[in-house]
Amino acid sequence: MKLSELILILKFHRIIPVSASQTRKVVAMTTCAQAIKAWEAKSEASADEATEIKLCFQTPPINKLDTKVFGTLKKCQKLSLSTNMIDRMVNLTGMSELKILSLGRNNIKKIEKLEDVAGTLEQLWISYNQIASLDGLSCLTNLVTLYCSNNLIKSFAELDKLKANEQLRDVVLLGNPMYSETSSKEEARIEILRRLPNLKKIDGEF
């Protein structure tokens, strides 16, 4: 196994910390354009006609998103980008039918730039990142599902920012530091419901 491959594997499993800049010195990252081209070849389909596109666990990983490339995915309803090394979100201009966005297991520190899919996005999967704030979600008027476990959210007060998401019914938040504020999972559930009483499912349980 090459050293570059070993480093990427260790990074994916969070065994050693490897910054994006360090990894770039070892091997060039996969671009979004390259990933989509490979997906088209494997799927024998055109990305601009597809309703679901999976760009998960690219080797080498994707570390930068590309607004221009995603703008061609006009019929895409589910876009999966989990298990890469993406460091920030970008505008999704042109993705007028997007309903599910999967960004779990990346290096994202901030939820942002979702305005272009504010009226269509129903599910955001963003667990296992480095997110400390729930800012950036209030524009999502049809958000039903939010998976945001294993991030860096330190206080249940952050949940107050989700009150604007009136359709929100399903959340996964386990693994965030705020759970240390309570003595049990049941107590955490009560605290979450106190702030978001319309929820039907919390941490996988009804």
Backbone as JSON Lines, residues from 0, in Angstrom:
{"i":0,"aa":"M","n":[0.84,-1.2,0.0],"ca":[0.0,0.0,0.0],"c":[0.87,1.25,0.0]}
{"i":1,"aa":"K","n":[0.52,2.19,-0.86],"ca":[1.27,3.43,-0.92],"c":[1.04,4.27,0.34]}
{"i":2,"aa":"L","n":[2.02,5.1,0.69],"ca":[1.9,5.96,1.86],"c":[0.7,6.87,1.73]}
{"i":3,"aa":"S","n":[0.46,7.41,0.55],"ca":[-0.67,8.33,0.36],"c":[-2.0,7.64,0.64]}
{"i":4,"aa":"E","n":[-2.12,6.37,0.21],"ca":[-3.36,5.63,0.44],"c":[-3.55,5.36,1.93]}
{"i":5,"aa":"L","n":[-2.46,5.02,2.63],"ca":[-2.54,4.75,4.06],"c":[-2.99,5.98,4.82]}
{"i":6,"aa":"I","n":[-2.43,7.14,4.48],"ca":[-2.8,8.39,5.17],"c":[-4.27,8.69,4.98]}
{"i":7,"aa":"L","n":[-4.77,8.53,3.76],"ca":[-6.18,8.81,3.49],"c":[-7.09,7.87,4.27]}
{"i":8,"aa":"I","n":[-6.73,6.59,4.34],"ca":[-7.53,5.62,5.09],"c":[-7.56,5.99,6.57]}
{"i":9,"aa":"L","n":[-6.4,6.31,7.13],"ca":[-6.35,6.71,8.54],"c":[-7.16,7.96,8.8]}
{"i":10,"aa":"K","n":[-7.14,8.88,7.85],"ca":[-7.92,10.1,8.0],"c":[-9.4,9.79,7.99]}
{"i":11,"aa":"F","n":[-9.84,8.96,7.06],"ca":[-11.25,8.61,6.96],"c":[-11.77,8.02,8.25]}
{"i":12,"aa":"H","n":[-10.94,7.21,8.89],"ca":[-11.36,6.56,10.12],"c":[-10.99,7.38,11.36]}
{"i":13,"aa":"R","n":[-10.51,8.59,11.12],"ca":[-10.21,9.54,12.2],"c":[-9.19,8.97,13.19]}
{"i":14,"aa":"I","n":[-8.26,8.16,12.68],"ca":[-7.22,7.61,13.55],"c":[-6.1,8.62,13.75]}
{"i":15,"aa":"I","n":[-5.79,9.37,12.69],"ca":[-4.81,10.44,12.81],"c":[-5.37,11.7,12.18]}
{"i":16,"aa":"P","n":[-5.05,12.88,12.72],"ca":[-5.51,14.12,12.1],"c":[-4.65,14.48,10.91]}
{"i":17,"aa":"V","n":[-5.28,14.66,9.76],"ca":[-4.55,15.06,8.56],"c":[-5.31,16.21,7.92]}
{"i":18,"aa":"S","n":[-4.69,17.34,7.82],"ca":[-5.36,18.5,7.23],"c":[-5.44,18.34,5.73]}
{"i":19,"aa":"A","n":[-6.39,19.08,5.11],"ca":[-6.54,19.02,3.66],"c":[-5.27,19.49,2.97]}
{"i":20,"aa":"S","n":[-4.6,20.51,3.54],"ca":[-3.39,21.03,2.91],"c":[-2.27,19.99,2.94]}
{"i":21,"aa":"Q","n":[-2.17,19.23,4.04],"ca":[-1.17,18.19,4.14],"c":[-1.41,17.09,3.11]}
{"i":22,"aa":"T","n":[-2.7,16.73,2.97],"ca":[-3.03,15.65,2.05],"c":[-2.79,16.06,0.61]}
{"i":23,"aa":"R","n":[-3.04,17.32,0.28],"ca":[-2.84,17.78,-1.09],"c":[-1.38,17.64,-1.51]}
{"i":24,"aa":"K","n":[-0.46,17.71,-0.54],"ca":[0.96,17.56,-0.86],"c":[1.28,16.12,-1.25]}
{"i":25,"aa":"V","n":[0.46,15.19,-0.77],"ca":[0.7,13.78,-1.02],"c":[0.06,13.34,-2.34]}
{"i":26,"aa":"V","n":[-1.19,13.75,-2.56],"ca":[-1.92,13.3,-3.74],"c":[-2.96,14.35,-4.11]}
{"i":27,"aa":"A","n":[-3.2,14.55,-5.4],"ca":[-4.19,15.51,-5.85],"c":[-5.59,15.01,-5.49]}
{"i":28,"aa":"M","n":[-6.46,15.93,-5.09],"ca":[-7.82,15.58,-4.74],"c":[-8.66,15.34,-6.0]}
{"i":29,"aa":"T","n":[-9.75,14.63,-5.85],"ca":[-10.71,14.45,-6.93],"c":[-11.59,15.69,-7.03]}
{"i":30,"aa":"T","n":[-11.77,16.22,-8.21],"ca":[-12.67,17.36,-8.4],"c":[-14.1,16.85,-8.57]}
{"i":31,"aa":"C","n":[-15.06,17.74,-8.38],"ca":[-16.46,17.36,-8.58],"c":[-16.71,16.94,-10.02]}
{"i":32,"aa":"A","n":[-16.09,17.65,-10.96],"ca":[-16.25,17.31,-12.38],"c":[-15.73,15.9,-12.66]}
{"i":33,"aa":"Q","n":[-14.58,15.56,-12.08],"ca":[-14.03,14.22,-12.28],"c":[-14.92,13.15,-11.66]}
{"i":34,"aa":"A","n":[-15.45,13.44,-10.46],"ca":[-16.31,12.48,-9.78],"c":[-17.59,12.22,-10.56]}
{"i":35,"aa":"I","n":[-18.17,13.27,-11.11],"ca":[-19.4,13.12,-11.89],"c":[-19.13,12.36,-13.18]}
{"i":36,"aa":"K","n":[-18.01,12.64,-13.81],"ca":[-17.65,11.93,-15.04],"c":[-17.49,10.43,-14.75]}
{"i":37,"aa":"A","n":[-16.86,10.1,-13.63],"ca":[-16.7,8.7,-13.25],"c":[-18.04,8.06,-12.93]}
{"i":38,"aa":"W","n":[-18.92,8.82,-12.27],"ca":[-20.27,8.32,-11.96],"c":[-21.03,8.03,-13.24]}
{"i":39,"aa":"E","n":[-20.94,8.91,-14.22],"ca":[-21.63,8.71,-15.49],"c":[-21.13,7.45,-16.2]}
{"i":40,"aa":"A","n":[-19.81,7.25,-16.16],"ca":[-19.23,6.07,-16.8],"c":[-19.7,4.79,-16.12]}
{"i":41,"aa":"K","n":[-19.72,4.8,-14.79],"ca":[-20.13,3.61,-14.05],"c":[-21.63,3.36,-14.18]}
{"i":42,"aa":"S","n":[-22.41,4.43,-14.17],"ca":[-23.87,4.29,-14.2],"c":[-24.43,4.2,-15.61]}
{"i":43,"aa":"E","n":[-23.6,4.54,-16.57],"ca":[-24.06,4.59,-17.97],"c":[-25.29,5.47,-18.1]}
{"i":44,"aa":"A","n":[-25.19,6.62,-17.44],"ca":[-26.3,7.58,-17.45],"c":[-25.74,8.99,-17.49]}
{"i":45,"aa":"S","n":[-26.58,9.92,-17.88],"ca":[-26.19,11.32,-17.93],"c":[-26.55,12.0,-16.62]}
{"i":46,"aa":"A","n":[-25.59,12.66,-15.98],"ca":[-25.82,13.29,-14.68],"c":[-26.89,14.37,-14.76]}
{"i":47,"aa":"D","n":[-26.95,15.09,-15.86],"ca":[-27.92,16.18,-15.93],"c":[-29.36,15.69,-16.1]}
{"i":48,"aa":"E","n":[-29.54,14.36,-16.26],"ca":[-30.87,13.78,-16.34],"c":[-31.19,12.93,-15.11]}
{"i":49,"aa":"A","n":[-30.2,12.71,-14.25],"ca":[-30.36,11.79,-13.12],"c":[-31.1,12.44,-11.96]}
{"i":50,"aa":"T","n":[-31.88,11.65,-11.24],"ca":[-32.59,12.14,-10.05],"c":[-31.81,11.84,-8.77]}
{"i":51,"aa":"E","n":[-30.86,10.9,-8.84],"ca":[-30.02,10.57,-7.68],"c":[-28.59,10.37,-8.13]}
{"i":52,"aa":"I","n":[-27.66,11.05,-7.45],"ca":[-26.24,10.95,-7.79],"c":[-25.44,10.69,-6.52]}
{"i":53,"aa":"K","n":[-24.61,9.65,-6.55],"ca":[-23.8,9.29,-5.4],"c":[-22.32,9.52,-5.7]}
{"i":54,"aa":"L","n":[-21.72,10.43,-4.94],"ca":[-20.29,10.74,-5.1],"c":[-19.57,10.49,-3.78]}
{"i":55,"aa":"C","n":[-19.99,9.47,-3.06],"ca":[-19.44,9.16,-1.74],"c":[-18.07,8.48,-1.86]}
{"i":56,"aa":"F","n":[-17.26,8.69,-0.84],"ca":[-15.99,7.97,-0.66],"c":[-15.16,7.91,-1.94]}
{"i":57,"aa":"Q","n":[-14.92,9.08,-2.49],"ca":[-14.07,9.16,-3.67],"c":[-12.61,8.91,-3.29]}
{"i":58,"aa":"T","n":[-11.86,8.3,-4.18],"ca":[-10.44,8.05,-3.95],"c":[-9.63,8.54,-5.14]}
{"i":59,"aa":"P","n":[-8.83,9.59,-4.93],"ca":[-8.7,10.43,-3.73],"c":[-10.03,11.16,-3.45]}
{"i":60,"aa":"P","n":[-10.19,11.66,-2.25],"ca":[-11.46,12.29,-1.89],"c":[-11.67,13.66,-2.52]}
{"i":61,"aa":"I","n":[-12.93,14.08,-2.55],"ca":[-13.29,15.44,-2.94],"c":[-13.03,16.34,-1.74]}
{"i":62,"aa":"N","n":[-12.39,17.49,-1.93],"ca":[-12.23,18.42,-0.82],"c":[-12.85,19.79,-1.09]}
{"i":63,"aa":"K","n":[-13.23,20.04,-2.34],"ca":[-13.86,21.31,-2.69],"c":[-15.1,21.07,-3.53]}
{"i":64,"aa":"L","n":[-16.2,21.7,-3.17],"ca":[-17.41,21.61,-3.97],"c":[-17.37,22.67,-5.07]}
{"i":65,"aa":"D","n":[-18.16,22.45,-6.11],"ca":[-18.11,23.31,-7.3],"c":[-19.52,23.73,-7.7]}
{"i":66,"aa":"T","n":[-19.85,24.98,-7.45],"ca":[-21.19,25.5,-7.76],"c":[-21.52,25.33,-9.23]}
{"i":67,"aa":"K","n":[-20.57,25.6,-10.1],"ca":[-20.81,25.53,-11.54],"c":[-21.17,24.11,-11.96]}
{"i":68,"aa":"V","n":[-20.46,23.14,-11.45],"ca":[-20.72,21.75,-11.8],"c":[-22.1,21.31,-11.29]}
{"i":69,"aa":"F","n":[-22.42,21.64,-10.05],"ca":[-23.71,21.24,-9.49],"c":[-24.88,21.94,-10.17]}
{"i":70,"aa":"G","n":[-24.62,23.1,-10.74],"ca":[-25.67,23.83,-11.44],"c":[-26.23,23.11,-12.64]}
{"i":71,"aa":"T","n":[-25.51,22.09,-13.13],"ca":[-25.98,21.31,-14.28],"c":[-26.9,20.16,-13.85]}
{"i":72,"aa":"L","n":[-26.98,19.91,-12.55],"ca":[-27.76,18.77,-12.05],"c":[-29.19,19.19,-11.74]}
{"i":73,"aa":"K","n":[-29.87,19.64,-12.75],"ca":[-31.17,20.29,-12.56],"c":[-32.29,19.34,-12.16]}
{"i":74,"aa":"K","n":[-32.13,18.04,-12.43],"ca":[-33.17,17.07,-12.09],"c":[-32.82,16.25,-10.86]}
{"i":75,"aa":"C","n":[-31.67,16.52,-10.27],"ca":[-31.22,15.74,-9.12],"c":[-32.08,16.03,-7.89]}
{"i":76,"aa":"Q","n":[-32.6,14.95,-7.29],"ca":[-33.4,15.06,-6.08],"c":[-32.63,14.61,-4.84]}
{"i":77,"aa":"K","n":[-31.62,13.75,-5.05],"ca":[-30.79,13.29,-3.94],"c":[-29.34,13.33,-4.37]}
{"i":78,"aa":"L","n":[-28.53,14.11,-3.63],"ca":[-27.1,14.24,-3.91],"c":[-26.32,13.76,-2.7]}
{"i":79,"aa":"S","n":[-25.51,12.72,-2.89],"ca":[-24.75,12.13,-1.79],"c":[-23.26,12.41,-1.96]}
{"i":80,"aa":"L","n":[-22.68,13.05,-0.95],"ca":[-21.27,13.44,-0.98],"c":[-20.55,13.05,0.3]}
{"i":81,"aa":"S","n":[-21.07,12.07,1.0],"ca":[-20.5,11.69,2.29],"c":[-19.15,11.02,2.15]}
{"i":82,"aa":"T","n":[-18.4,11.04,3.26],"ca":[-17.09,10.39,3.38],"c":[-16.12,10.87,2.31]}
{"i":83,"aa":"N","n":[-15.92,12.18,2.3],"ca":[-14.88,12.81,1.51],"c":[-14.08,13.71,2.45]}
{"i":84,"aa":"M","n":[-13.51,14.79,1.95],"ca":[-12.81,15.75,2.82],"c":[-13.26,17.17,2.5]}
{"i":85,"aa":"I","n":[-14.55,17.32,2.26],"ca":[-15.14,18.61,1.9],"c":[-15.03,19.56,3.09]}
{"i":86,"aa":"D","n":[-14.51,20.76,2.85],"ca":[-14.28,21.68,3.96],"c":[-15.34,22.78,4.09]}
{"i":87,"aa":"R","n":[-16.11,23.0,3.04],"ca":[-17.17,24.02,3.15],"c":[-18.27,23.81,2.12]}
{"i":88,"aa":"M","n":[-19.45,24.3,2.44],"ca":[-20.59,24.21,1.55],"c":[-20.55,25.36,0.54]}
{"i":89,"aa":"V","n":[-21.22,25.15,-0.6],"ca":[-21.27,26.18,-1.64],"c":[-22.71,26.37,-2.08]}
{"i":90,"aa":"N","n":[-22.95,27.44,-2.83],"ca":[-24.28,27.68,-3.38],"c":[-24.66,26.54,-4.33]}
{"i":91,"aa":"L","n":[-25.94,26.19,-4.31],"ca":[-26.44,25.1,-5.15],"c":[-27.4,25.64,-6.21]}
{"i":92,"aa":"T","n":[-27.03,26.75,-6.79],"ca":[-27.83,27.4,-7.81],"c":[-28.1,26.44,-8.97]}
{"i":93,"aa":"G","n":[-29.35,26.32,-9.34],"ca":[-29.74,25.46,-10.45],"c":[-30.29,24.11,-10.03]}
{"i":94,"aa":"M","n":[-30.05,23.72,-8.77],"ca":[-30.55,22.42,-8.3],"c":[-31.96,22.6,-7.75]}
{"i":95,"aa":"S","n":[-32.86,22.91,-8.62],"ca":[-34.21,23.33,-8.24],"c":[-35.11,22.2,-7.77]}
{"i":96,"aa":"E","n":[-34.65,20.94,-7.87],"ca":[-35.48,19.82,-7.43],"c":[-34.85,19.04,-6.28]}
{"i":97,"aa":"L","n":[-33.76,19.56,-5.71],"ca":[-33.04,18.82,-4.67],"c":[-33.88,18.68,-3.4]}
{"i":98,"aa":"K","n":[-34.01,17.43,-2.94],"ca":[-34.77,17.14,-1.73],"c":[-33.9,16.58,-0.61]}
{"i":99,"aa":"I","n":[-32.86,15.84,-0.97],"ca":[-32.0,15.21,0.03],"c":[-30.54,15.54,-0.28]}
{"i":100,"aa":"L","n":[-29.86,16.1,0.72],"ca":[-28.44,16.43,0.59],"c":[-27.67,15.71,1.67]}
{"i":101,"aa":"S","n":[-26.75,14.84,1.26],"ca":[-25.96,14.04,2.21],"c":[-24.51,14.52,2.21]}
{"i":102,"aa":"L","n":[-24.05,15.02,3.36],"ca":[-22.7,15.55,3.51],"c":[-21.99,14.99,4.73]}
{"i":103,"aa":"G","n":[-22.44,13.86,5.22],"ca":[-21.86,13.28,6.42],"c":[-20.4,12.88,6.23]}
{"i":104,"aa":"R","n":[-19.66,12.85,7.33],"ca":[-18.24,12.43,7.36],"c":[-17.37,13.25,6.4]}
{"i":105,"aa":"N","n":[-17.36,14.55,6.64],"ca":[-16.49,15.46,5.92],"c":[-15.79,16.36,6.93]}
{"i":106,"aa":"N","n":[-15.32,17.52,6.5],"ca":[-14.63,18.46,7.4],"c":[-15.36,19.8,7.47]}
{"i":107,"aa":"I","n":[-16.67,19.77,7.32],"ca":[-17.47,21.0,7.26],"c":[-17.61,21.62,8.65]}
{"i":108,"aa":"K","n":[-17.36,22.92,8.73],"ca":[-17.42,23.61,10.02],"c":[-18.64,24.52,10.15]}
{"i":109,"aa":"K","n":[-19.32,24.78,9.04],"ca":[-20.42,25.75,9.07],"c":[-21.51,25.35,8.08]}
{"i":110,"aa":"I","n":[-22.76,25.4,8.53],"ca":[-23.9,25.18,7.64],"c":[-24.21,26.52,6.97]}
{"i":111,"aa":"E","n":[-24.16,26.53,5.65],"ca":[-24.36,27.8,4.94],"c":[-24.74,27.57,3.48]}
{"i":112,"aa":"K","n":[-25.16,28.64,2.83],"ca":[-25.39,28.7,1.39],"c":[-26.42,27.7,0.9]}
{"i":113,"aa":"L","n":[-27.52,27.58,1.65],"ca":[-28.6,26.68,1.27],"c":[-29.8,27.43,0.69]}
{"i":114,"aa":"E","n":[-29.66,28.72,0.51],"ca":[-30.78,29.53,0.06],"c":[-31.36,29.07,-1.28]}
{"i":115,"aa":"D","n":[-30.5,28.59,-2.18],"ca":[-30.97,28.2,-3.51],"c":[-31.84,26.94,-3.49]}
{"i":116,"aa":"V","n":[-31.78,26.17,-2.41],"ca":[-32.63,24.98,-2.3],"c":[-33.59,25.11,-1.11]}
{"i":117,"aa":"A","n":[-33.82,26.33,-0.68],"ca":[-34.61,26.59,0.53],"c":[-36.03,26.05,0.43]}
{"i":118,"aa":"G","n":[-36.61,26.09,-0.76],"ca":[-37.99,25.67,-0.9],"c":[-38.19,24.2,-1.21]}
{"i":119,"aa":"T","n":[-37.12,23.47,-1.53],"ca":[-37.25,22.07,-1.92],"c":[-36.59,21.09,-0.97]}
{"i":120,"aa":"L","n":[-35.52,21.5,-0.29],"ca":[-34.75,20.55,0.53],"c":[-35.57,20.06,1.72]}
{"i":121,"aa":"E","n":[-35.7,18.73,1.81],"ca":[-36.48,18.12,2.88],"c":[-35.61,17.39,3.9]}
{"i":122,"aa":"Q","n":[-34.43,16.95,3.46],"ca":[-33.55,16.21,4.35],"c":[-32.12,16.68,4.2]}
{"i":123,"aa":"L","n":[-31.47,16.94,5.34],"ca":[-30.05,17.3,5.35],"c":[-29.34,16.34,6.27]}
{"i":124,"aa":"W","n":[-28.4,15.58,5.72],"ca":[-27.6,14.61,6.47],"c":[-26.2,15.16,6.58]}
{"i":125,"aa":"I","n":[-25.81,15.58,7.79],"ca":[-24.53,16.29,7.95],"c":[-23.81,15.85,9.22]}
{"i":126,"aa":"S","n":[-24.03,14.6,9.62],"ca":[-23.37,14.05,10.81],"c":[-21.87,13.87,10.56]}
{"i":127,"aa":"Y","n":[-21.12,13.75,11.66],"ca":[-19.67,13.53,11.61],"c":[-18.94,14.61,10.82]}
{"i":128,"aa":"N","n":[-19.16,15.85,11.23],"ca":[-18.42,16.99,10.71],"c":[-17.85,17.77,11.88]}
{"i":129,"aa":"Q","n":[-17.66,19.05,11.73],"ca":[-17.09,19.87,12.8],"c":[-17.98,21.1,13.05]}
{"i":130,"aa":"I","n":[-19.26,20.88,13.01],"ca":[-20.24,21.97,13.11],"c":[-20.54,22.3,14.57]}
{"i":131,"aa":"A","n":[-20.43,23.56,14.92],"ca":[-20.67,24.0,16.3],"c":[-21.93,24.84,16.44]}
{"i":132,"aa":"S","n":[-22.54,25.21,15.32],"ca":[-23.71,26.08,15.35],"c":[-24.77,25.59,14.37]}
{"i":133,"aa":"L","n":[-26.04,25.83,14.71],"ca":[-27.14,25.46,13.82],"c":[-27.65,26.66,13.04]}
{"i":134,"aa":"D","n":[-26.82,27.68,12.91],"ca":[-27.14,28.78,12.01],"c":[-27.19,28.26,10.57]}
{"i":135,"aa":"G","n":[-27.9,28.95,9.72],"ca":[-27.9,28.61,8.3],"c":[-29.02,27.7,7.85]}
{"i":136,"aa":"L","n":[-29.9,27.3,8.78],"ca":[-30.97,26.37,8.45],"c":[-32.35,27.01,8.38]}
{"i":137,"aa":"S","n":[-32.49,28.21,8.9],"ca":[-33.81,28.83,9.01],"c":[-34.5,29.06,7.67]}
{"i":138,"aa":"C","n":[-33.73,29.12,6.6],"ca":[-34.31,29.36,5.27],"c":[-35.0,28.13,4.7]}
{"i":139,"aa":"L","n":[-34.75,26.96,5.29],"ca":[-35.27,25.7,4.74],"c":[-36.71,25.47,5.22]}
{"i":140,"aa":"T","n":[-37.64,26.0,4.47],"ca":[-39.05,26.0,4.9],"c":[-39.69,24.63,4.86]}
{"i":141,"aa":"N","n":[-39.12,23.68,4.12],"ca":[-39.7,22.34,4.02],"c":[-38.81,21.26,4.63]}
{"i":142,"aa":"L","n":[-37.85,21.67,5.46],"ca":[-36.95,20.69,6.09],"c":[-37.73,19.8,7.06]}
{"i":143,"aa":"V","n":[-37.67,18.49,6.83],"ca":[-38.36,17.52,7.66],"c":[-37.36,16.72,8.51]}
{"i":144,"aa":"T","n":[-36.19,16.43,7.94],"ca":[-35.22,15.56,8.58],"c":[-33.86,16.24,8.67]}
{"i":145,"aa":"L","n":[-33.27,16.21,9.87],"ca":[-31.93,16.76,10.08],"c":[-31.1,15.74,10.85]}
{"i":146,"aa":"Y","n":[-30.08,15.19,10.19],"ca":[-29.15,14.3,10.85],"c":[-27.86,15.07,11.1]}
{"i":147,"aa":"C","n":[-27.61,15.39,12.36],"ca":[-26.47,16.24,12.72],"c":[-25.74,15.68,13.93]}
{"i":148,"aa":"S","n":[-25.62,14.38,14.0],"ca":[-24.95,13.74,15.13],"c":[-23.43,13.9,15.02]}
{"i":149,"aa":"N","n":[-22.76,13.69,16.15],"ca":[-21.29,13.67,16.18],"c":[-20.67,14.9,15.54]}
{"i":150,"aa":"N","n":[-21.12,16.05,15.99],"ca":[-20.53,17.32,15.61],"c":[-20.03,18.02,16.88]}
{"i":151,"aa":"L","n":[-20.0,19.34,16.89],"ca":[-19.41,20.06,18.02],"c":[-20.41,21.01,18.69]}
{"i":152,"aa":"I","n":[-21.69,20.68,18.65],"ca":[-22.73,21.53,19.23],"c":[-22.7,21.38,20.76]}
{"i":153,"aa":"K","n":[-22.44,22.48,21.44],"ca":[-22.18,22.43,22.87],"c":[-23.38,22.71,23.76]}
{"i":154,"aa":"S","n":[-24.43,23.31,23.2],"ca":[-25.57,23.71,24.03],"c":[-26.9,23.4,23.37]}
{"i":155,"aa":"F","n":[-27.86,22.94,24.16],"ca":[-29.21,22.7,23.65],"c":[-29.86,24.0,23.18]}
{"i":156,"aa":"A","n":[-29.34,25.13,23.63],"ca":[-29.88,26.42,23.2],"c":[-29.76,26.6,21.69]}
{"i":157,"aa":"E","n":[-28.81,25.91,21.07],"ca":[-28.68,25.99,19.61],"c":[-29.95,25.51,18.92]}
{"i":158,"aa":"L","n":[-30.7,24.63,19.57],"ca":[-31.91,24.09,18.96],"c":[-32.98,25.14,18.76]}
{"i":159,"aa":"D","n":[-32.9,26.22,19.51],"ca":[-33.87,27.31,19.35],"c":[-33.82,27.89,17.93]}
{"i":160,"aa":"K","n":[-32.68,27.74,17.29],"ca":[-32.52,28.25,15.92],"c":[-33.32,27.43,14.91]}
{"i":161,"aa":"L","n":[-33.82,26.28,15.34],"ca":[-34.59,25.42,14.45],"c":[-36.1,25.66,14.56]}
{"i":162,"aa":"K","n":[-36.49,26.58,15.4],"ca":[-37.93,26.86,15.56],"c":[-38.54,27.41,14.28]}
{"i":163,"aa":"A","n":[-37.72,28.01,13.44],"ca":[-38.22,28.54,12.17],"c":[-38.53,27.42,11.18]}
{"i":164,"aa":"N","n":[-37.99,26.24,11.42],"ca":[-38.22,25.08,10.53],"c":[-39.47,24.33,11.0]}
{"i":165,"aa":"E","n":[-40.61,24.86,10.65],"ca":[-41.87,24.37,11.19],"c":[-42.24,22.97,10.75]}
{"i":166,"aa":"Q","n":[-41.64,22.47,9.66],"ca":[-41.95,21.13,9.18],"c":[-41.02,20.06,9.76]}
{"i":167,"aa":"L","n":[-40.04,20.47,10.55],"ca":[-39.04,19.53,11.08],"c":[-39.69,18.51,12.01]}
{"i":168,"aa":"R","n":[-39.46,17.22,11.7],"ca":[-40.09,16.15,12.48],"c":[-39.09,15.09,12.96]}
{"i":169,"aa":"D","n":[-37.93,15.02,12.35],"ca":[-36.99,13.93,12.63],"c":[-35.58,14.49,12.77]}
{"i":170,"aa":"V","n":[-34.97,14.31,13.96],"ca":[-33.6,14.79,14.16],"c":[-32.75,13.7,14.79]}
{"i":171,"aa":"V","n":[-31.47,13.68,14.43],"ca":[-30.48,12.84,15.1],"c":[-29.37,13.77,15.55]}
{"i":172,"aa":"L","n":[-29.14,13.83,16.86],"ca":[-28.2,14.78,17.45],"c":[-27.2,14.13,18.4]}
{"i":173,"aa":"L","n":[-27.31,12.85,18.6],"ca":[-26.4,12.13,19.5],"c":[-24.93,12.36,19.13]}
{"i":174,"aa":"G","n":[-24.09,12.35,20.13],"ca":[-22.66,12.49,19.86],"c":[-22.18,13.93,19.86]}
{"i":175,"aa":"N","n":[-23.07,14.87,20.16],"ca":[-22.67,16.26,20.31],"c":[-22.37,16.55,21.78]}
{"i":176,"aa":"P","n":[-21.45,17.47,22.07],"ca":[-21.07,17.76,23.46],"c":[-22.22,18.21,24.35]}
{"i":177,"aa":"M","n":[-23.29,18.73,23.75],"ca":[-24.41,19.23,24.56],"c":[-25.06,18.11,25.38]}
{"i":178,"aa":"Y","n":[-24.9,16.87,24.96],"ca":[-25.5,15.76,25.71],"c":[-24.87,15.61,27.09]}
{"i":179,"aa":"S","n":[-23.71,16.18,27.28],"ca":[-23.09,16.13,28.61],"c":[-23.82,17.02,29.61]}
{"i":180,"aa":"E","n":[-24.72,17.88,29.11],"ca":[-25.51,18.74,30.0],"c":[-26.59,17.95,30.73]}
{"i":181,"aa":"T","n":[-26.9,16.74,30.23],"ca":[-27.96,15.93,30.82],"c":[-27.37,14.63,31.37]}
{"i":182,"aa":"S","n":[-28.12,13.99,32.25],"ca":[-27.63,12.78,32.91],"c":[-28.02,11.5,32.19]}
{"i":183,"aa":"S","n":[-28.92,11.61,31.21],"ca":[-29.37,10.42,30.5],"c":[-29.91,10.8,29.13]}
{"i":184,"aa":"K","n":[-30.07,9.79,28.29],"ca":[-30.64,10.0,26.96],"c":[-32.09,10.46,27.06]}
{"i":185,"aa":"E","n":[-32.81,9.94,28.05],"ca":[-34.2,10.33,28.26],"c":[-34.31,11.8,28.64]}
{"i":186,"aa":"E","n":[-33.39,12.26,29.49],"ca":[-33.39,13.66,29.89],"c":[-33.06,14.57,28.7]}
{"i":187,"aa":"A","n":[-32.16,14.11,27.85],"ca":[-31.82,14.87,26.65],"c":[-33.03,14.96,25.73]}
{"i":188,"aa":"R","n":[-33.76,13.87,25.61],"ca":[-34.96,13.87,24.77],"c":[-35.99,14.88,25.26]}
{"i":189,"aa":"I","n":[-36.15,14.94,26.57],"ca":[-37.1,15.91,27.15],"c":[-36.65,17.34,26.84]}
{"i":190,"aa":"E","n":[-35.36,17.59,26.95],"ca":[-34.84,18.93,26.68],"c":[-35.03,19.3,25.21]}
{"i":191,"aa":"I","n":[-34.83,18.34,24.33],"ca":[-35.02,18.61,22.9],"c":[-36.49,18.9,22.6]}
{"i":192,"aa":"L","n":[-37.38,18.09,23.16],"ca":[-38.82,18.3,22.92],"c":[-39.32,19.6,23.54]}
{"i":193,"aa":"R","n":[-38.71,20.01,24.62],"ca":[-39.1,21.27,25.24],"c":[-38.86,22.43,24.28]}
{"i":194,"aa":"R","n":[-37.82,22.33,23.5],"ca":[-37.48,23.4,22.56],"c":[-38.13,23.2,21.2]}
{"i":195,"aa":"L","n":[-38.34,21.93,20.82],"ca":[-38.91,21.63,19.5],"c":[-40.05,20.63,19.67]}
{"i":196,"aa":"P","n":[-41.2,21.07,20.17],"ca":[-42.3,20.17,20.52],"c":[-42.96,19.46,19.34]}
{"i":197,"aa":"N","n":[-42.71,19.88,18.12],"ca":[-43.35,19.26,16.96],"c":[-42.6,18.03,16.44]}
{"i":198,"aa":"L","n":[-41.47,17.72,17.04],"ca":[-40.7,16.57,16.59],"c":[-41.46,15.26,16.85]}
{"i":199,"aa":"K","n":[-41.31,14.32,15.92],"ca":[-41.92,13.0,16.06],"c":[-40.88,11.92,16.31]}
{"i":200,"aa":"K","n":[-39.63,12.19,15.93],"ca":[-38.59,11.17,16.04],"c":[-37.28,11.85,16.45]}
{"i":201,"aa":"I","n":[-36.67,11.33,17.52],"ca":[-35.42,11.9,18.05],"c":[-34.4,10.8,18.21]}
{"i":202,"aa":"D","n":[-33.26,10.98,17.61],"ca":[-32.17,10.01,17.7],"c":[-32.62,8.59,17.36]}
{"i":203,"aa":"G","n":[-33.43,8.51,16.31],"ca":[-33.87,7.21,15.8],"c":[-35.04,6.58,16.52]}
{"i":204,"aa":"E","n":[-35.58,7.27,17.53],"ca":[-36.68,6.71,18.31],"c":[-37.92,7.59,18.23]}
{"i":205,"aa":"F","n":[-39.07,6.96,18.05],"ca":[-40.35,7.7,18.03],"c":[-40.8,8.04,19.43]}
